[in-house]
Amino acid sequence: MTGPGVMAMNGSPDEAKARLDQWAEGLSAKAAKYESVARQTGDLRLSATSVSNFVKVTVRADGSVTDLEFGPQARTVSMPELATLILDTMRRAQAGIAGRVGDVLAAELGDEDPQTRELMLADLRGRFPEPDEDAVEDSAGEPQETERDDDAAQDEEPW
């Protein structure tokens, strides 16, 4: 077994105490950095808006939806299409989580704990992947809404 505790036993009691104190200070500093990361990621909010501004979704770093807004023209969309827009827009907002959390980790931890950082980011990328590339995109690379079937829209009651 190696570590500061074992190394501390190789010198005088004063040296051992100094090494243990230094080790404890390092752990306290690391804990403070992780507390700052937790606080900052807890405050993160990411938003995405559908291309035609029918829907805007805001999510936290854990992926949960904190806000859902509808544009004035949202009433013209069929319910199934609106549901798809909401979910697609939510996924676009969530897709940015790993990048933003990665920025916080880099700012707070620097080069410290690269394995922990990569495990955390890999988990977030797995939970919140980039939206499907099969989606139709506009020239700016933003997902486009699918064409509406006007006959289906007429069958729906406006809300």
Coordinates of N, CA and C in Angstrom, one line a residue:
M1 N 0.9 -1.2 0.0 CA 0.0 0.0 0.0 C 0.9 1.2 0.0
T2 N 0.6 2.2 -0.9 CA 1.3 3.4 -0.9 C 0.4 4.6 -0.7
G3 N 1.0 5.7 -0.5 CA 0.2 6.9 -0.3 C 0.9 7.7 0.8
P4 N 0.3 8.9 1.1 CA 0.9 9.8 2.0 C 1.0 9.2 3.4
G5 N 0.0 8.4 3.8 CA 0.0 7.8 5.1 C 1.2 6.9 5.4
V6 N 1.5 6.1 4.4 CA 2.6 5.2 4.5 C 3.9 6.0 4.4
M7 N 4.0 6.9 3.5 CA 5.2 7.7 3.3 C 5.5 8.5 4.6
A8 N 4.4 8.9 5.3 CA 4.6 9.8 6.5 C 5.3 9.0 7.6
M9 N 5.2 7.7 7.5 CA 5.8 6.9 8.6 C 7.3 6.7 8.5
N10 N 7.9 7.1 7.4 CA 9.3 6.9 7.1 C 10.2 8.0 7.8
G11 N 9.7 9.0 8.3 CA 10.5 10.1 8.9 C 10.2 10.3 10.4
S12 N 10.6 11.4 10.9 CA 10.3 11.7 12.3 C 8.8 12.0 12.4
P13 N 8.3 12.0 13.7 CA 6.9 12.2 13.9 C 6.5 13.6 13.4
D14 N 7.4 14.6 13.5 CA 7.1 16.0 13.0 C 6.9 16.0 11.5
E15 N 7.8 15.2 10.8 CA 7.8 15.1 9.3 C 6.5 14.4 8.9
A16 N 6.2 13.3 9.6 CA 5.0 12.6 9.3 C 3.7 13.4 9.5
K17 N 3.7 14.2 10.6 CA 2.5 15.1 10.8 C 2.5 16.2 9.7
A18 N 3.6 16.7 9.3 CA 3.6 17.7 8.2 C 3.1 17.1 6.9
R19 N 3.6 15.9 6.6 CA 3.1 15.3 5.3 C 1.6 15.0 5.4
L20 N 1.1 14.5 6.5 CA -0.3 14.2 6.6 C -1.1 15.5 6.6
D21 N -0.6 16.6 7.2 CA -1.3 17.9 7.1 C -1.4 18.4 5.7
Q22 N -0.2 18.2 4.9 CA -0.2 18.6 3.5 C -1.2 17.8 2.7
W23 N -1.2 16.5 2.9 CA -2.1 15.6 2.2 C -3.6 16.0 2.5
A24 N -3.9 16.3 3.8 CA -5.3 16.7 4.2 C -5.6 18.0 3.5
E25 N -4.7 19.0 3.4 CA -4.9 20.2 2.8 C -5.2 20.0 1.3
G26 N -4.5 19.1 0.7 CA -4.7 18.8 -0.7 C -6.1 18.3 -1.0
L27 N -6.5 17.4 -0.1 CA -7.9 16.8 -0.2 C -8.9 17.9 0.0
S28 N -8.7 18.8 1.0 CA -9.7 19.8 1.2 C -9.8 20.8 0.0
A29 N -8.6 21.1 -0.6 CA -8.6 21.9 -1.8 C -9.4 21.2 -2.9
K30 N -9.1 19.9 -3.1 CA -9.8 19.2 -4.2 C -11.3 19.2 -3.9
A31 N -11.7 18.9 -2.6 CA -13.1 18.9 -2.3 C -13.8 20.3 -2.6
A32 N -13.1 21.4 -2.3 CA -13.6 22.7 -2.6 C -13.8 22.9 -4.1
K33 N -12.9 22.4 -4.9 CA -13.0 22.5 -6.3 C -14.2 21.7 -6.8
Y34 N -14.4 20.5 -6.3 CA -15.6 19.7 -6.7 C -16.9 20.3 -6.2
E35 N -16.9 20.9 -5.1 CA -18.1 21.6 -4.6 C -18.4 22.8 -5.5
S36 N -17.4 23.5 -6.0 CA -17.6 24.6 -6.9 C -18.1 24.1 -8.3
V37 N -17.6 22.9 -8.7 CA -18.1 22.3 -10.0 C -19.6 22.0 -9.8
A38 N -19.9 21.4 -8.6 CA -21.3 21.0 -8.4 C -22.2 22.2 -8.3
R39 N -21.8 23.3 -7.7 CA -22.6 24.5 -7.6 C -22.8 25.1 -9.0
Q40 N -21.7 25.2 -9.8 CA -21.8 25.8 -11.1 C -22.7 24.9 -12.1
T41 N -22.5 23.6 -12.0 CA -23.3 22.8 -12.9 C -24.8 22.8 -12.5
G42 N -25.0 22.9 -11.2 CA -26.4 23.1 -10.7 C -27.1 24.3 -11.2
D43 N -26.3 25.4 -11.4 CA -26.8 26.6 -11.9 C -26.9 26.7 -13.5
L44 N -26.4 25.7 -14.2 CA -26.4 25.7 -15.6 C -27.8 25.6 -16.2
R45 N -28.1 26.3 -17.2 CA -29.4 26.2 -17.9 C -29.0 26.3 -19.4
L46 N -29.5 25.4 -20.2 CA -29.3 25.4 -21.6 C -30.6 25.4 -22.3
S47 N -30.8 26.2 -23.4 CA -32.0 26.3 -24.1 C -31.8 26.1 -25.5
A48 N -32.9 25.6 -26.2 CA -32.9 25.4 -27.6 C -34.3 25.9 -28.1
T49 N -34.3 26.4 -29.3 CA -35.6 26.9 -29.9 C -35.8 26.2 -31.2
S50 N -37.0 25.8 -31.5 CA -37.2 25.2 -32.8 C -37.0 26.2 -33.9
V51 N -36.7 25.8 -35.1 CA -36.3 26.8 -36.2 C -37.4 27.8 -36.4
S52 N -38.7 27.4 -36.4 CA -39.7 28.4 -36.6 C -40.2 29.1 -35.4
N53 N -39.5 28.9 -34.3 CA -39.8 29.5 -33.0 C -41.2 29.1 -32.4
F54 N -41.6 27.9 -32.8 CA -42.8 27.3 -32.2 C -42.6 26.9 -30.8
V55 N -41.4 26.4 -30.5 CA -41.1 25.8 -29.1 C -39.7 26.3 -28.7
K56 N -39.6 26.6 -27.4 CA -38.4 26.8 -26.7 C -38.3 26.0 -25.5
V57 N -37.2 25.2 -25.3 CA -37.1 24.3 -24.1 C -35.8 24.7 -23.4
T58 N -35.9 24.8 -22.1 CA -34.7 25.0 -21.2 C -34.5 23.8 -20.3
V59 N -33.3 23.3 -20.2 CA -33.0 22.2 -19.4 C -31.9 22.5 -18.4
R60 N -31.8 21.7 -17.3 CA -30.7 21.8 -16.4 C -29.6 20.9 -16.8
A61 N -28.4 20.9 -16.1 CA -27.3 20.0 -16.4 C -27.6 18.6 -16.2
D62 N -28.7 18.3 -15.4 CA -29.1 16.9 -15.3 C -30.1 16.4 -16.3
G63 N -30.4 17.3 -17.3 CA -31.3 17.0 -18.4 C -32.7 17.3 -18.1
S64 N -33.1 17.6 -16.9 CA -34.5 17.9 -16.6 C -35.0 19.2 -17.2
V65 N -36.2 19.3 -17.6 CA -36.8 20.5 -18.3 C -37.2 21.5 -17.2
T66 N -36.7 22.7 -17.3 CA -37.0 23.7 -16.4 C -38.0 24.7 -16.9
D67 N -38.1 24.8 -18.3 CA -39.0 25.8 -18.9 C -39.4 25.3 -20.3
L68 N -40.6 25.5 -20.6 CA -41.2 25.1 -21.9 C -42.0 26.3 -22.4
E69 N -41.7 26.9 -23.5 CA -42.4 28.1 -24.0 C -42.9 27.7 -25.4
F70 N -44.1 28.3 -25.7 CA -44.6 28.1 -27.1 C -44.7 29.5 -27.7
G71 N -44.3 29.5 -29.0 CA -44.4 30.8 -29.7 C -45.8 31.0 -30.2
P72 N -46.1 32.2 -30.7 CA -47.5 32.5 -31.1 C -48.1 31.6 -32.1
Q73 N -47.3 31.0 -33.0 CA -47.8 30.2 -34.1 C -47.9 28.7 -33.7
A74 N -47.5 28.4 -32.5 CA -47.6 27.0 -32.0 C -49.0 26.4 -32.2
R75 N -50.0 27.2 -32.1 CA -51.4 26.7 -32.2 C -51.7 26.2 -33.6
T76 N -50.9 26.5 -34.6 CA -51.2 26.1 -35.9 C -50.6 24.7 -36.3
V77 N -49.9 24.2 -35.3 CA -49.2 22.9 -35.5 C -50.1 21.8 -34.9
S78 N -50.2 20.6 -35.6 CA -50.9 19.5 -35.1 C -50.3 19.0 -33.8
M79 N -51.1 18.4 -32.9 CA -50.6 17.9 -31.7 C -49.4 16.9 -31.8
P80 N -49.5 15.9 -32.7 CA -48.4 15.0 -32.9 C -47.1 15.8 -33.3
E81 N -47.3 16.7 -34.2 CA -46.1 17.5 -34.7 C -45.5 18.3 -33.5
L82 N -46.4 18.9 -32.7 CA -46.0 19.7 -31.6 C -45.2 18.9 -30.6
A83 N -45.7 17.7 -30.3 CA -45.0 16.8 -29.4 C -43.6 16.4 -30.0
T84 N -43.5 16.2 -31.2 CA -42.2 15.9 -31.9 C -41.3 17.1 -31.7
L85 N -41.9 18.3 -32.0 CA -41.0 19.5 -31.9 C -40.5 19.7 -30.4
I86 N -41.4 19.4 -29.5 CA -41.0 19.6 -28.1 C -39.8 18.6 -27.8
L87 N -40.0 17.4 -28.1 CA -39.0 16.4 -27.8 C -37.7 16.6 -28.5
D88 N -37.8 17.0 -29.8 CA -36.6 17.2 -30.6 C -35.8 18.5 -30.0
T89 N -36.6 19.5 -29.7 CA -36.0 20.7 -29.1 C -35.3 20.4 -27.8
M90 N -36.0 19.6 -27.0 CA -35.5 19.3 -25.7 C -34.1 18.5 -25.9
R91 N -34.1 17.6 -26.8 CA -32.9 16.8 -27.1 C -31.8 17.7 -27.6
R92 N -32.1 18.7 -28.4 CA -31.1 19.6 -28.8 C -30.5 20.4 -27.6
A93 N -31.3 20.8 -26.7 CA -30.9 21.5 -25.5 C -30.0 20.6 -24.7
Q94 N -30.4 19.4 -24.5 CA -29.7 18.4 -23.7 C -28.3 18.1 -24.3
A95 N -28.3 18.1 -25.7 CA -27.0 17.7 -26.4 C -25.9 18.6 -26.0
G96 N -26.1 19.8 -25.5 CA -25.1 20.7 -25.1 C -24.6 20.6 -23.7
I97 N -25.2 19.7 -23.0 CA -24.9 19.5 -21.5 C -23.4 19.1 -21.4
A98 N -23.0 18.1 -22.0 CA -21.6 17.6 -21.9 C -20.6 18.7 -22.1
G99 N -20.8 19.4 -23.2 CA -19.8 20.5 -23.5 C -19.8 21.6 -22.4
R100 N -20.9 22.0 -21.9 CA -20.9 23.0 -20.9 C -20.4 22.5 -19.6
V101 N -20.7 21.3 -19.2 CA -20.1 20.7 -18.0 C -18.6 20.5 -18.1
G102 N -18.2 20.1 -19.3 CA -16.8 20.0 -19.6 C -16.1 21.3 -19.5
D103 N -16.7 22.4 -19.9 CA -16.1 23.8 -19.7 C -15.9 24.1 -18.2
V104 N -16.9 23.8 -17.4 CA -16.8 24.0 -16.0 C -15.7 23.2 -15.4
L105 N -15.7 21.9 -15.7 CA -14.6 21.0 -15.2 C -13.3 21.5 -15.6
A106 N -13.1 21.9 -16.8 CA -11.8 22.4 -17.2 C -11.4 23.7 -16.5
A107 N -12.3 24.6 -16.3 CA -12.0 25.8 -15.6 C -11.7 25.6 -14.1
E108 N -12.4 24.7 -13.5 CA -12.2 24.5 -12.1 C -11.1 23.5 -11.7
L109 N -10.9 22.5 -12.6 CA -10.0 21.4 -12.2 C -8.7 21.5 -13.1
G110 N -8.7 22.2 -14.2 CA -7.5 22.3 -15.0 C -7.2 20.9 -15.5
D111 N -5.9 20.5 -15.3 CA -5.5 19.2 -15.7 C -5.6 18.1 -14.6
E112 N -6.2 18.5 -13.5 CA -6.4 17.6 -12.4 C -7.5 16.6 -12.7
D113 N -7.3 15.4 -12.3 CA -8.3 14.3 -12.4 C -8.8 14.1 -13.8
P114 N -8.0 13.9 -14.8 CA -8.5 13.7 -16.1 C -9.4 12.4 -16.3
Q115 N -9.1 11.4 -15.5 CA -9.9 10.2 -15.6 C -11.3 10.4 -15.1
T116 N -11.4 11.1 -14.0 CA -12.7 11.4 -13.4 C -13.5 12.3 -14.3
R117 N -12.9 13.3 -14.9 CA -13.5 14.2 -15.8 C -14.0 13.4 -17.0
E118 N -13.2 12.5 -17.6 CA -13.6 11.8 -18.8 C -14.8 10.8 -18.5
L119 N -14.8 10.2 -17.3 CA -15.9 9.3 -16.9 C -17.2 10.1 -16.8
M120 N -17.1 11.3 -16.2 CA -18.3 12.1 -16.1 C -18.8 12.6 -17.4
L121 N -17.9 13.0 -18.3 CA -18.4 13.5 -19.6 C -18.9 12.4 -20.5
A122 N -18.2 11.2 -20.4 CA -18.7 10.1 -21.2 C -20.1 9.7 -20.8
D123 N -20.4 9.7 -19.5 CA -21.7 9.4 -19.0 C -22.7 10.4 -19.5
L124 N -22.4 11.7 -19.5 CA -23.3 12.7 -20.0 C -23.5 12.6 -21.5
R125 N -22.4 12.3 -22.3 CA -22.5 12.1 -23.7 C -23.4 10.9 -24.0
G126 N -23.3 9.9 -23.2 CA -24.2 8.7 -23.4 C -25.6 9.0 -23.1
R127 N -25.9 9.8 -22.1 CA -27.3 10.1 -21.7 C -27.9 11.1 -22.6
F128 N -27.1 12.1 -23.1 CA -27.6 13.2 -23.9 C -26.8 13.3 -25.2
P129 N -27.0 12.4 -26.1 CA -26.2 12.4 -27.4 C -26.6 13.5 -28.3
E130 N -25.8 13.8 -29.3 CA -26.2 14.7 -30.3 C -27.4 14.2 -31.0
P131 N -28.3 15.1 -31.4 CA -29.5 14.7 -32.1 C -29.2 13.9 -33.4
D132 N -30.1 13.1 -33.8 CA -29.9 12.2 -35.0 C -29.5 13.1 -36.2
E133 N -28.6 12.6 -36.9 CA -28.2 13.3 -38.1 C -29.1 13.0 -39.2
D134 N -30.1 12.1 -39.0 CA -31.1 11.9 -40.1 C -32.1 13.1 -40.2
A135 N -32.1 13.9 -39.2 CA -33.1 15.0 -39.2 C -32.8 16.0 -40.3
V136 N -33.8 16.5 -40.9 CA -33.6 17.5 -42.0 C -33.1 18.8 -41.4
E137 N -32.0 19.3 -42.0 CA -31.4 20.5 -41.4 C -31.5 21.7 -42.4
D138 N -31.5 22.9 -41.9 CA -31.4 24.1 -42.8 C -29.9 24.4 -43.1
S139 N -29.7 25.5 -43.8 CA -28.3 25.8 -44.2 C -27.4 26.1 -43.0
A140 N -28.0 26.5 -41.9 CA -27.2 26.8 -40.7 C -26.9 25.5 -39.8
G141 N -27.4 24.4 -40.3 CA -27.2 23.1 -39.6 C -28.3 22.9 -38.5
E142 N -29.3 23.7 -38.4 CA -30.3 23.6 -37.4 C -31.4 22.6 -38.0
P143 N -31.9 21.7 -37.1 CA -33.0 20.8 -37.5 C -34.2 21.6 -38.0
Q144 N -34.8 21.2 -39.1 CA -36.0 21.8 -39.6 C -37.2 21.1 -39.1
E145 N -38.3 21.8 -39.0 CA -39.5 21.1 -38.7 C -40.0 20.3 -40.0
T146 N -40.6 19.2 -39.8 CA -41.2 18.5 -40.9 C -42.3 19.3 -41.5
E147 N -42.6 19.0 -42.8 CA -43.7 19.6 -43.4 C -45.0 19.2 -42.8
R148 N -45.9 20.1 -42.6 CA -47.2 19.8 -42.0 C -48.2 19.3 -43.0
D149 N -49.0 18.3 -42.6 CA -50.1 17.8 -43.4 C -51.3 18.7 -43.1
D150 N -51.6 19.6 -44.0 CA -52.7 20.6 -43.7 C -54.0 19.9 -43.4
D151 N -54.3 18.7 -44.0 CA -55.6 18.0 -43.8 C -55.6 17.5 -42.3
A152 N -54.4 17.0 -41.9 CA -54.3 16.6 -40.5 C -54.5 17.7 -39.5
A153 N -53.9 18.9 -39.8 CA -54.0 20.0 -39.0 C -55.5 20.5 -38.8
Q154 N -56.3 20.4 -39.9 CA -57.6 20.8 -39.8 C -58.5 19.9 -38.9
D155 N -58.1 18.6 -38.8 CA -58.8 17.7 -38.0 C -58.6 18.0 -36.5
E156 N -57.5 18.6 -36.2 CA -57.2 18.9 -34.8 C -57.9 20.2 -34.3
E157 N -58.3 20.1 -33.0 CA -58.9 21.3 -32.4 C -57.8 22.2 -31.9
P158 N -57.9 23.5 -32.2 CA -56.9 24.4 -31.6 C -57.1 24.5 -30.1
W159 N -56.0 24.7 -29.3 CA -56.1 24.8 -27.9 C -56.5 26.1 -27.4

